[in-house]
């Protein structure tokens, strides 16, 4: 069983996180760089251009890459300090085998043979699907493609999914339903050219800071700004109109805005008639959402709802942006569709300065959801349940279609299968579910019930502490590949340095395991470029068609927007021009959606909304950023934001310790008494493990379509610690 081999304090002392404040040898001893490598930040989906400074085969600093068009040299704190990960003292530099009292180093041959032997035995005893793969949305496109092929061809399991299940899948499912394609409809340059920016559920300034620059550029041109969020985030403080929506009521609010738009006659009837289907059902659905009727439900005065509609219809060009704030719900797909309904009803898409986008969160949040590592997907954004798609990819991989596994479980469902011991073995890469998933106690129990668990990682994450075997992988700058940014722009990750001695590139590890599973002939890659060439060919003819993209072309053009089916194709920065959508009839789909309450409702015992999110200095589960000293200094630990009115009710003062309790667990935190959120809501950032993990309190409730957890609404009680 995959239990940690010793106490947490011992593991932390041996494997971190320890804090790095300076490059190898310190700033005083830092040599002039031997070379500067133009590449991209390893963190969020903005994928900002960056120059890594290399001296004596070590990354020792960064410089702005001002020529790269997306960020033009601008970086957030994480981008500025990310170089401190290279040559970090916590790096794992040999395979580690769990033993009583800790982990011991072993050789690579023994490690790889152990993985293959244990997985083969489990599958022989319990069936192919007794082994599962958890992958990550910060992997390159090459590795994302490789993981999907590895799971389905080498392991023959249907159970592979990725941590983007916790991030962008609600938007992806809604995009597919509405547009027939899952990608931001516009390049970010269109934001700067719009007349109204409508931001809902996105703390832009902290979670995607460079997007703020595009909004400011639009503002400099006179554009108006509307922000919807339970918190008065930094971007909301600059808005022309701020709507402090009650957590979990986004559908009702967006339906009310559309109600007013139609009441005013603000729809684009010509666009609706020529380019869409389903409008009559939506018009009927929103009739019951008059602002005066639902203002108490959503917590926003009717007059403000009407003002939002007036601003939207009064602007010649509009851009709607959203992120996890509306997606992390049991009705996340419906929330997104309600936003798309507004865009379609007014014809604000497919034109310069007009459109819609979900701001992706993870480093390859776009590309990693396109090439086959999702439970329901095959390369090129193909559907694993579509017979034609299955036949195409099976033929491409040289296997019988009957051998290609069917749709598997989502990553939270895989944890549930492990908890029930239906999944006995697991391989994870680039995923830290013990911190990331809701109800951390349940996740820990599931990990402890595995018969064999192997993790590929460069640092020992909290999840990897439970592994039977840890295989030391590579940082982004230690390998080559591609990623796809939030805009849909495919970018080149250039290799800056080699992995440290004893570690290996991730793709090589996976191919070596495949060879030991008697699948070496299908995984005989010698470089990431060879994997990308296979990915390109596999994607040809699919929705996410990369066939016309090459490393050389990316370098020449500083990125290529997919779809790009041929070398002569210019790429597609703006989708749906001329009202041509990706469904077979080329029409977009409206979707009538209704308000549904949260799966964790308030009551007398749990009367307060808990919502969670990020801070600017940390990233996701923190396995990387909690090792960078200057970032940790900005925010050493989580806290709870409490409105002064709520704090007064519980006699809580700034800096006091308080306890939050949900129906699952409790946590003690330091109070920050702020006026920048609703009085019925508390906020806690989620980047920390163990006793500081807010996901001890969140609940395992999921969107029925996308499988995304409801992180943004949990019912809690609040008390001051004695």
XYZ file of C-alpha atoms in Angstrom:
722
model
C 0.000 0.000 0.000
C 1.268 3.456 -0.963
C 1.725 5.057 2.436
C 4.409 7.602 3.199
C 7.480 5.764 4.528
C 8.230 8.075 7.476
C 6.928 11.214 9.140
C 6.361 14.420 7.162
C 9.066 16.320 9.023
C 11.731 13.796 8.015
C 10.611 13.844 4.395
C 10.620 17.639 4.355
C 14.099 17.756 5.858
C 15.449 15.382 3.217
C 13.488 16.436 0.141
C 12.051 19.869 0.819
C 10.588 22.167 0.017
C 13.709 24.179 0.804
C 13.960 27.772 -0.349
C 16.304 28.969 -3.091
C 17.088 32.687 -3.077
C 20.112 32.816 -5.401
C 21.404 31.044 -8.507
C 24.084 28.336 -8.107
C 27.102 29.801 -6.294
C 25.228 32.962 -5.303
C 24.883 36.320 -7.012
C 28.405 37.399 -6.068
C 29.950 34.427 -7.871
C 27.614 34.461 -10.859
C 29.523 34.382 -14.127
C 28.607 36.206 -17.294
C 26.276 33.995 -19.305
C 27.731 31.803 -22.027
C 24.489 32.071 -23.961
C 20.933 33.371 -23.846
C 18.142 30.967 -24.727
C 14.877 32.374 -26.030
C 12.074 30.234 -24.650
C 8.925 30.562 -22.522
C 7.940 30.692 -18.876
C 7.156 27.320 -17.291
C 4.092 28.465 -15.402
C 0.709 29.727 -16.619
C -1.049 29.450 -19.956
C 0.062 32.919 -21.034
C 3.421 31.318 -21.913
C 5.311 34.595 -21.853
C 8.518 34.856 -23.840
C 11.633 34.837 -21.703
C 15.411 34.611 -22.144
C 17.203 32.183 -19.868
C 20.812 33.065 -19.071
C 23.114 30.041 -19.036
C 26.625 29.912 -17.560
C 28.665 26.699 -17.307
C 25.552 24.659 -18.185
C 23.511 26.163 -15.373
C 20.582 28.560 -15.649
C 21.702 31.601 -13.652
C 19.178 34.294 -14.514
C 16.658 35.744 -16.944
C 16.332 38.657 -19.311
C 13.217 40.079 -20.944
C 12.502 38.870 -24.475
C 11.114 42.145 -25.713
C 10.719 40.998 -29.310
C 8.237 38.260 -28.435
C 4.850 39.736 -29.344
C 2.626 38.421 -26.572
C 4.282 39.914 -23.484
C 6.954 42.160 -25.093
C 9.335 41.557 -22.192
C 6.808 41.972 -19.384
C 6.766 39.249 -16.703
C 4.994 38.551 -13.409
C 6.926 37.692 -10.212
C 6.859 33.976 -11.017
C 8.366 34.516 -14.446
C 11.124 36.679 -13.039
C 12.151 34.132 -10.389
C 11.405 30.832 -12.174
C 15.101 30.381 -13.068
C 15.791 29.540 -9.408
C 14.262 26.109 -9.986
C 17.243 24.997 -12.041
C 19.979 23.321 -9.980
C 17.741 23.506 -6.926
C 18.914 21.550 -3.883
C 15.651 19.592 -3.814
C 16.090 18.058 -7.270
C 15.672 14.291 -7.385
C 18.715 12.866 -9.164
C 18.240 9.124 -8.960
C 15.267 6.756 -8.905
C 14.002 6.469 -5.346
C 12.456 3.298 -3.937
C 10.258 3.469 -0.859
C 11.525 1.584 2.150
C 10.607 1.718 5.831
C 12.093 4.938 7.123
C 12.358 6.729 3.786
C 13.389 6.433 0.157
C 16.596 4.829 -1.075
C 18.312 5.423 -4.436
C 18.405 2.589 -6.952
C 19.701 2.227 -10.501
C 17.687 3.065 -13.594
C 17.531 -0.480 -14.942
C 16.169 -1.810 -11.671
C 13.672 1.044 -11.478
C 12.337 0.665 -15.013
C 12.174 -3.123 -14.744
C 10.274 -2.779 -11.484
C 7.676 -0.506 -13.089
C 7.128 -2.822 -16.035
C 7.036 -5.980 -13.903
C 4.646 -4.589 -11.300
C 2.238 -3.143 -13.860
C 2.286 -6.343 -15.914
C 1.541 -8.447 -12.812
C -1.324 -6.191 -11.716
C -2.878 -6.248 -15.164
C -2.472 -10.017 -15.407
C -4.208 -10.479 -12.057
C -6.862 -7.740 -12.232
C -7.279 -6.732 -15.872
C -5.896 -4.001 -18.095
C -7.923 -1.255 -16.460
C -6.513 -1.992 -13.003
C -3.631 0.351 -13.906
C -4.270 4.063 -14.497
C -2.260 7.061 -15.670
C -2.556 10.588 -14.294
C -0.899 13.182 -16.499
C -0.517 16.946 -16.523
C -1.437 20.103 -18.406
C 2.014 21.623 -17.946
C 3.593 18.957 -20.124
C 4.628 19.864 -23.651
C 2.409 18.832 -26.549
C 4.900 16.092 -27.341
C 4.676 14.602 -23.878
C 0.888 14.975 -23.726
C 0.615 13.049 -26.991
C 3.106 10.473 -25.744
C 1.217 9.870 -22.492
C -2.043 9.194 -24.316
C -0.372 6.757 -26.680
C 1.563 5.116 -23.827
C -1.566 4.503 -21.759
C -3.661 3.138 -24.597
C -1.027 1.233 -26.584
C 1.719 0.205 -24.139
C -0.459 -0.316 -21.060
C -3.723 -0.935 -22.903
C -5.701 0.804 -20.174
C -8.665 3.077 -20.760
C -7.922 5.010 -17.579
C -5.829 8.046 -18.452
C -6.729 11.614 -17.616
C -4.936 14.800 -16.655
C -5.004 17.626 -14.128
C -6.589 19.954 -16.663
C -9.736 18.189 -15.450
C -9.435 20.610 -12.537
C -8.944 23.609 -14.772
C -10.258 24.183 -18.305
C -12.558 21.264 -19.115
C -15.821 23.101 -18.389
C -14.857 25.733 -20.938
C -13.694 23.029 -23.331
C -16.979 21.133 -23.175
C -18.994 24.325 -23.630
C -16.827 25.458 -26.543
C -17.299 22.125 -28.289
C -21.042 22.241 -27.807
C -21.445 25.851 -28.894
C -18.776 26.254 -31.562
C -17.724 22.719 -32.497
C -14.135 23.554 -31.531
C -12.309 24.135 -28.257
C -9.972 27.127 -28.428
C -10.016 30.824 -27.606
C -11.796 32.485 -30.503
C -9.399 35.431 -30.685
C -5.754 36.412 -30.441
C -5.110 38.592 -27.398
C -4.365 41.544 -29.685
C -8.132 41.748 -30.258
C -8.614 42.620 -26.565
C -6.692 45.843 -27.070
C -8.944 46.754 -30.009
C -12.312 46.228 -28.344
C -14.740 48.808 -26.932
C -15.917 46.782 -23.938
C -14.116 44.112 -21.939
C -16.401 41.880 -19.872
C -14.427 39.785 -17.343
C -16.227 37.174 -15.280
C -14.685 34.714 -12.842
C -11.097 35.740 -13.505
C -8.677 37.400 -11.100
C -6.748 38.610 -14.131
C -4.185 40.728 -12.318
C -2.893 37.865 -10.164
C -3.632 34.760 -12.236
C -2.813 36.010 -15.760
C -1.087 39.358 -15.221
C -0.028 40.023 -18.811
C -3.678 39.921 -19.885
C -4.093 42.984 -17.680
C -1.825 44.881 -20.060
C -4.146 44.124 -22.974
C -7.131 45.338 -20.967
C -5.274 48.525 -20.053
C -4.464 49.104 -23.706
C -8.152 48.818 -24.529
C -8.916 51.210 -21.671
C -6.395 53.690 -23.066
C -8.479 53.679 -26.243
C -11.606 54.438 -24.220
C -12.968 50.915 -23.760
C -15.268 50.245 -20.815
C -14.671 47.442 -18.327
C -17.238 45.236 -16.551
C -16.045 42.730 -13.927
C -18.115 39.976 -12.298
C -16.618 38.355 -9.193
C -17.520 37.732 -5.532
C -14.226 39.487 -4.694
C -13.239 43.026 -5.574
C -10.046 41.827 -7.249
C -7.360 44.280 -8.426
C -8.812 44.373 -11.953
C -12.323 44.866 -10.531
C -11.172 47.970 -8.649
C -10.538 49.668 -11.995
C -13.864 48.660 -13.571
C -16.591 50.958 -14.838
C -19.065 48.456 -13.427
C -18.456 45.789 -10.797
C -21.026 43.036 -10.159
C -20.315 41.210 -6.842
C -22.124 38.008 -7.768
C -23.074 35.550 -5.051
C -20.954 32.374 -5.429
C -22.646 29.768 -7.584
C -25.269 31.987 -9.241
C -23.469 32.892 -12.476
C -26.049 31.309 -14.796
C -28.828 33.323 -13.248
C -26.839 36.545 -13.582
C -25.861 35.961 -17.213
C -29.410 34.937 -18.097
C -30.635 38.167 -16.503
C -28.184 40.252 -18.546
C -29.330 38.513 -21.728
C -32.955 39.033 -20.642
C -32.344 42.779 -20.598
C -30.431 42.723 -23.893
C -33.422 41.063 -25.597
C -35.855 43.356 -23.807
C -33.946 46.291 -25.305
C -33.881 44.711 -28.753
C -30.111 44.473 -28.580
C -29.799 41.119 -30.331
C -28.228 40.786 -33.782
C -31.132 39.110 -35.577
C -29.322 38.835 -38.895
C -26.372 37.029 -37.302
C -28.680 34.752 -35.318
C -30.672 33.816 -38.406
C -27.664 33.224 -40.662
C -25.155 31.593 -38.326
C -26.819 29.923 -35.305
C -29.440 27.426 -34.156
C -31.375 27.193 -30.906
C -32.009 30.861 -30.208
C -35.749 30.518 -29.611
C -35.165 28.074 -26.752
C -32.706 30.463 -25.110
C -35.038 33.427 -25.547
C -37.790 31.420 -23.868
C -35.494 30.319 -21.037
C -34.311 33.807 -20.084
C -37.829 35.271 -19.909
C -38.017 34.198 -16.266
C -34.760 35.980 -15.359
C -35.851 39.582 -15.082
C -33.266 41.408 -12.934
C -35.883 42.482 -10.405
C -36.867 38.863 -9.968
C -33.413 37.391 -9.403
C -31.453 40.232 -7.780
C -31.757 38.651 -4.328
C -30.643 35.277 -5.669
C -27.497 36.619 -7.342
C -26.731 39.332 -4.797
C -26.504 42.102 -7.411
C -28.976 45.002 -7.598
C -31.272 44.941 -10.611
C -30.076 48.384 -11.677
C -26.506 47.132 -12.001
C -27.615 44.131 -14.027
C -29.454 46.446 -16.385
C -26.424 48.697 -16.588
C -24.248 45.722 -17.606
C -26.655 44.920 -20.438
C -26.711 48.551 -21.546
C -22.914 48.734 -21.612
C -22.716 45.517 -23.628
C -25.276 46.535 -26.228
C -23.934 50.089 -26.375
C -20.453 48.958 -27.422
C -19.702 48.396 -31.094
C -17.102 45.726 -30.262
C -17.034 43.537 -27.146
C -14.748 40.850 -25.711
C -15.889 38.426 -23.014
C -13.159 36.758 -20.938
C -13.615 34.192 -18.192
C -11.611 31.697 -16.174
C -11.970 29.256 -13.318
C -14.302 31.485 -11.297
C -17.246 30.400 -13.425
C -15.850 26.988 -14.397
C -15.139 25.414 -10.982
C -18.776 24.500 -10.373
C -21.110 21.538 -10.684
C -22.739 23.666 -13.389
C -19.474 24.969 -14.843
C -20.401 24.013 -18.404
C -23.767 25.776 -18.048
C -22.032 28.868 -16.676
C -19.798 29.051 -19.735
C -22.698 28.422 -22.106
C -24.628 31.288 -20.527
C -21.708 33.570 -21.405
C -21.515 32.228 -24.949
C -25.257 32.815 -25.355
C -24.703 36.527 -24.741
C -21.855 36.647 -27.265
C -23.828 34.796 -29.943
C -27.064 36.703 -29.387
C -25.294 39.967 -30.152
C -23.088 38.632 -32.956
C -19.920 39.627 -31.117
C -17.566 36.976 -32.441
C -15.393 36.255 -35.456
C -14.478 39.886 -36.080
C -11.509 42.099 -35.109
C -11.965 43.303 -31.539
C -14.998 41.054 -31.030
C -14.983 37.680 -29.392
C -14.800 35.344 -26.484
C -12.065 33.429 -24.641
C -11.423 31.276 -21.638
C -8.108 32.268 -20.056
C -6.225 28.992 -19.644
C -4.512 28.419 -16.327
C -1.794 25.784 -16.684
C 1.396 26.095 -18.681
C 0.079 24.089 -21.630
C -3.557 24.255 -20.660
C -4.591 24.575 -24.296
C -2.303 22.127 -26.071
C -2.383 19.489 -23.351
C -6.128 19.122 -23.832
C -5.876 18.519 -27.578
C -3.677 15.498 -28.272
C -4.999 12.498 -26.446
C -4.209 12.442 -22.733
C -7.806 13.137 -21.725
C -10.034 10.199 -20.895
C -12.415 10.964 -23.772
C -9.981 12.123 -26.422
C -7.625 11.017 -29.163
C -4.967 13.118 -30.951
C -6.120 16.131 -32.939
C -8.957 16.740 -30.438
C -10.746 13.654 -31.755
C -13.516 11.907 -29.830
C -12.585 8.476 -28.502
C -16.235 7.400 -28.777
C -16.524 8.392 -32.452
C -16.100 5.231 -34.598
C -14.454 7.120 -37.468
C -12.016 8.850 -35.105
C -11.171 5.569 -33.400
C -10.565 3.804 -36.693
C -8.352 6.630 -37.944
C -6.072 6.713 -34.887
C -5.964 2.927 -34.506
C -4.807 2.654 -38.099
C -2.286 5.442 -37.574
C -0.858 3.679 -34.510
C -0.831 0.331 -36.276
C -3.227 -1.459 -33.931
C -6.614 -3.071 -34.397
C -9.484 -0.735 -33.542
C -10.774 -3.340 -31.072
C -7.486 -3.038 -29.172
C -7.944 0.704 -28.670
C -9.465 1.213 -25.200
C -12.781 2.976 -24.823
C -13.434 6.130 -22.814
C -12.018 5.943 -19.313
C -12.546 7.700 -16.000
C -11.768 11.345 -15.257
C -8.847 12.006 -12.940
C -11.064 12.552 -9.858
C -12.956 9.384 -10.798
C -9.646 7.513 -11.079
C -8.928 8.504 -7.488
C -12.370 7.165 -6.610
C -11.573 3.898 -8.385
C -8.343 3.650 -6.400
C -10.294 4.292 -3.209
C -12.545 1.328 -4.122
C -9.464 -0.693 -5.181
C -10.737 -1.096 -8.719
C -7.559 0.677 -9.790
C -4.583 -1.073 -8.171
C -1.613 0.573 -9.906
C -0.948 4.125 -11.002
C 1.623 6.183 -12.860
C 1.526 9.942 -12.397
C 3.464 12.722 -14.071
C 3.157 16.469 -13.539
C 0.225 16.024 -11.141
C -0.083 16.580 -7.389
C -3.642 15.437 -6.583
C -3.111 15.327 -2.831
C -2.995 19.133 -2.897
C -5.062 19.788 -6.028
C -8.140 17.587 -5.652
C -11.110 18.330 -3.391
C -11.480 16.487 -0.096
C -7.793 15.806 0.533
C -8.549 13.174 3.169
C -10.326 11.045 0.560
C -7.431 11.476 -1.882
C -4.897 10.393 0.736
C -6.949 7.302 1.559
C -7.114 6.437 -2.153
C -3.342 6.725 -2.588
C -2.773 4.540 0.448
C -4.928 1.789 -1.075
C -2.842 1.445 -4.250
C -0.758 -1.726 -4.622
C 1.865 0.059 -6.708
C 2.316 3.751 -7.402
C 5.088 5.327 -9.477
C 5.598 9.073 -9.888
C 7.718 10.866 -12.477
C 8.761 14.220 -11.065
C 11.720 16.550 -10.621
C 10.804 17.437 -7.005
C 9.172 15.237 -4.401
C 5.607 16.483 -4.323
C 3.230 15.677 -1.494
C 1.645 13.040 -3.733
C 5.011 11.532 -4.683
C 5.703 11.012 -0.974
C 3.181 8.167 -1.228
C 4.884 6.552 -4.226
C 6.510 3.151 -4.189
C 8.959 4.455 -6.753
C 9.905 7.960 -7.902
C 11.588 8.478 -11.276
C 13.502 11.761 -11.577
C 12.299 13.696 -14.608
C 13.133 16.978 -16.290
C 12.347 20.652 -15.878
C 10.927 22.536 -18.838
C 14.293 24.099 -19.753
C 15.980 20.677 -19.792
C 14.107 19.444 -22.827
C 12.751 20.618 -26.150
C 9.147 20.697 -27.266
C 6.099 22.802 -27.997
C 3.269 24.277 -25.988
C 0.095 26.047 -27.053
C -0.698 29.313 -25.328
C -4.033 30.615 -24.143
C -4.474 32.290 -27.552
C -4.043 29.028 -29.470
C -0.517 29.993 -30.556
C 1.853 27.015 -30.788
C 5.257 27.923 -29.312
C 8.720 26.388 -29.232
C 10.276 25.454 -25.885
C 14.010 25.478 -26.493
C 16.312 23.307 -24.473
C 18.665 25.435 -22.375
C 20.588 22.859 -20.328
C 20.769 19.116 -19.738
C 18.993 17.498 -16.792
C 21.264 17.022 -13.778
C 23.284 13.830 -13.694
C 21.038 10.953 -12.675
C 17.800 12.530 -13.939
C 16.333 11.900 -17.388
C 13.983 13.619 -19.778
C 10.362 12.645 -19.203
C 9.769 11.343 -22.722
C 12.801 9.079 -22.519
C 11.561 7.576 -19.247
C 8.142 6.831 -20.740
C 9.624 5.312 -23.892
C 11.950 3.133 -21.826
C 9.006 1.805 -19.793
C 7.102 1.124 -23.020
C 10.053 -0.875 -24.335
C 10.011 -3.033 -21.206
C 6.301 -3.599 -21.777
C 7.199 -5.115 -25.180
C 6.055 -2.021 -27.066
C 9.418 -0.589 -28.002
C 8.744 -0.631 -31.745
C 5.921 1.874 -31.299
C 7.954 4.109 -28.977
C 11.303 4.218 -30.732
C 11.563 8.003 -30.617
C 15.038 9.508 -30.469
C 14.035 13.131 -29.883
C 11.055 15.365 -29.102
C 11.113 16.471 -32.735
C 10.332 12.934 -33.805
C 7.420 12.845 -31.372
C 6.167 16.196 -32.704
C 6.355 14.952 -36.270
C 4.182 11.977 -35.305
C 1.806 14.279 -33.415
C 1.497 16.527 -36.479
C 0.654 13.589 -38.676
C -1.788 12.149 -36.134
C -3.560 15.495 -35.797
C -3.986 15.965 -39.564
C -7.658 16.266 -40.432
C -8.714 16.688 -36.814
C -10.155 19.806 -35.219
C -6.776 20.597 -33.630
C -4.789 20.232 -36.849
C -1.061 20.918 -36.376
C 0.133 19.311 -39.593
C 1.443 22.546 -41.135
C 3.447 23.529 -38.046
C 7.154 22.817 -37.576
C 9.760 23.917 -35.041
C 11.465 25.979 -37.744
C 8.253 27.730 -38.711
C 7.418 28.511 -35.090
C 10.846 30.111 -34.693
C 10.463 32.187 -37.861
C 6.974 33.425 -37.030
C 7.256 33.499 -33.212
C 4.405 31.051 -32.962
C 1.757 29.603 -35.258
C -1.969 29.564 -34.485
C -3.792 26.287 -35.064
C -5.620 25.001 -37.013
C -2.846 24.984 -39.576
C -3.373 22.031 -41.929
C -0.540 22.676 -44.409
C 2.872 24.293 -44.528
C 1.400 26.991 -46.782
C -1.563 27.731 -44.503
C -1.122 31.023 -42.605
C -2.480 29.670 -39.344
C -5.703 30.850 -37.725
C -5.295 33.636 -35.150
C -9.021 34.464 -35.178
C -11.616 31.714 -35.357
C -15.128 31.823 -36.819
C -14.590 34.719 -39.205
C -17.601 35.265 -41.448
C -19.781 33.437 -38.940
C -18.386 30.046 -40.002
C -18.265 27.672 -37.029
C -16.788 24.211 -36.683
C -20.000 22.167 -36.605
C -20.816 20.266 -39.817
C -23.511 22.812 -40.739
C -21.099 25.670 -39.891
C -23.583 27.129 -37.388
C -23.055 27.867 -33.702
C -25.345 26.345 -31.075
C -27.229 28.291 -28.446
C -27.906 26.326 -25.248
C -30.805 27.065 -22.911
C -29.433 26.734 -19.368
C -31.168 27.165 -16.034
C -29.876 28.078 -12.586
C -29.116 25.135 -10.291
C -27.956 25.443 -6.673
C -24.553 24.319 -5.464
C -23.975 20.727 -4.396
C -22.823 21.986 -0.971
C -25.637 24.349 0.081
C -25.585 26.776 2.981
C -27.712 26.035 6.042
C -27.882 27.161 9.682
C -24.856 25.064 10.615
C -22.751 26.084 7.592
C -23.957 29.600 6.768
C -20.956 31.070 4.879
C -19.691 30.638 1.326
C -16.079 29.512 0.944
C -14.408 30.226 -2.378
C -10.802 29.459 -3.288
C -8.243 30.694 -5.794
C -4.681 31.727 -6.511
C -2.241 34.432 -5.435
C 0.219 36.076 -7.806
C 3.355 34.608 -6.212
C 2.269 30.953 -6.202
C 1.163 28.477 -8.839
C -1.283 25.586 -8.598
C -0.206 22.989 -6.003
C 3.017 24.921 -5.302
C 5.382 22.019 -5.928
C 7.664 24.442 -7.790
C 6.843 27.897 -6.415
C 6.990 26.848 -2.767
C 10.728 26.231 -3.339
C 11.491 29.736 -4.646
C 12.428 31.921 -1.698
C 11.398 35.370 -3.018
C 7.973 34.029 -4.025
C 7.406 32.375 -0.661
C 8.361 35.615 1.082
C 5.546 37.379 -0.770
C 3.002 34.910 0.636
C 4.451 32.435 3.138
C 1.207 30.641 3.974
C -2.507 30.687 3.240
C -4.890 33.057 4.976
C -8.604 33.696 5.024
C -10.127 36.936 3.746
C -13.147 38.023 5.799
C -15.358 41.063 5.238
C -15.429 43.514 8.191
C -19.170 42.945 8.714
C -18.674 39.188 8.969
C -15.593 39.609 11.145
C -17.526 41.865 13.484
C -20.306 39.289 13.813
C -17.741 36.757 15.065
C -15.599 39.277 17.015
C -12.611 38.603 14.747
C -9.822 41.135 14.306
C -7.080 41.427 11.709
C -4.308 38.878 12.282
C -6.226 36.632 14.659
C -6.347 32.890 14.178
C -9.680 31.523 13.044
C -11.101 28.110 12.266
C -13.082 27.253 9.158
C -15.069 24.038 9.220
C -16.940 22.362 6.369
C -18.946 19.164 6.323
C -15.654 17.305 5.710
C -12.836 18.838 7.764
C -11.512 21.991 9.413
C -8.523 24.295 9.046
C -6.963 27.059 11.153
C -5.749 30.200 9.382
C -4.832 33.811 10.002
C -7.628 36.298 9.341
C -7.259 39.157 6.886
C -10.133 41.538 7.426
C -10.771 43.206 4.073
C -13.634 45.045 2.425
C -12.870 43.556 -0.996
C -15.277 40.625 -0.971
C -18.909 39.899 -0.202
C -19.957 39.870 3.478
C -21.373 36.355 3.103
C -18.177 34.904 1.600
C -14.664 34.009 2.726
C -11.692 33.398 0.433
C -8.638 31.133 0.915
C -5.783 30.481 -1.593
C -5.148 26.806 -2.300
C -1.403 26.318 -3.000
C -0.393 24.589 0.245
C -0.440 20.977 1.496
C -1.242 19.140 4.704
C -2.658 21.130 7.586
C -2.619 24.257 5.392
C -4.559 22.719 2.499
C -7.934 24.339 1.933
C -8.878 21.336 -0.182
C -9.392 19.460 3.041
C -12.658 21.416 3.191
C -13.839 21.306 -0.432
C -16.228 18.631 -1.643
C -16.134 15.861 -4.240
C -18.993 17.140 -6.395
C -18.486 17.436 -10.137
C -20.012 18.928 -13.248
C -22.019 16.111 -14.892
C -20.663 16.928 -18.368
C -17.059 18.011 -17.804
C -16.267 16.313 -14.496
C -14.721 19.495 -13.072
C -14.917 19.860 -9.254
C -16.896 22.583 -7.511
C -13.957 24.366 -5.881
C -15.614 27.769 -5.941
C -18.556 27.049 -3.613
C -18.366 25.225 -0.297
C -20.471 25.818 2.784
C -18.479 26.532 5.952
C -18.793 27.758 9.496
C -16.421 30.286 11.028
C -15.146 30.743 14.566
C -12.307 32.471 16.366
C -9.697 30.095 17.740
C -9.534 30.062 21.538
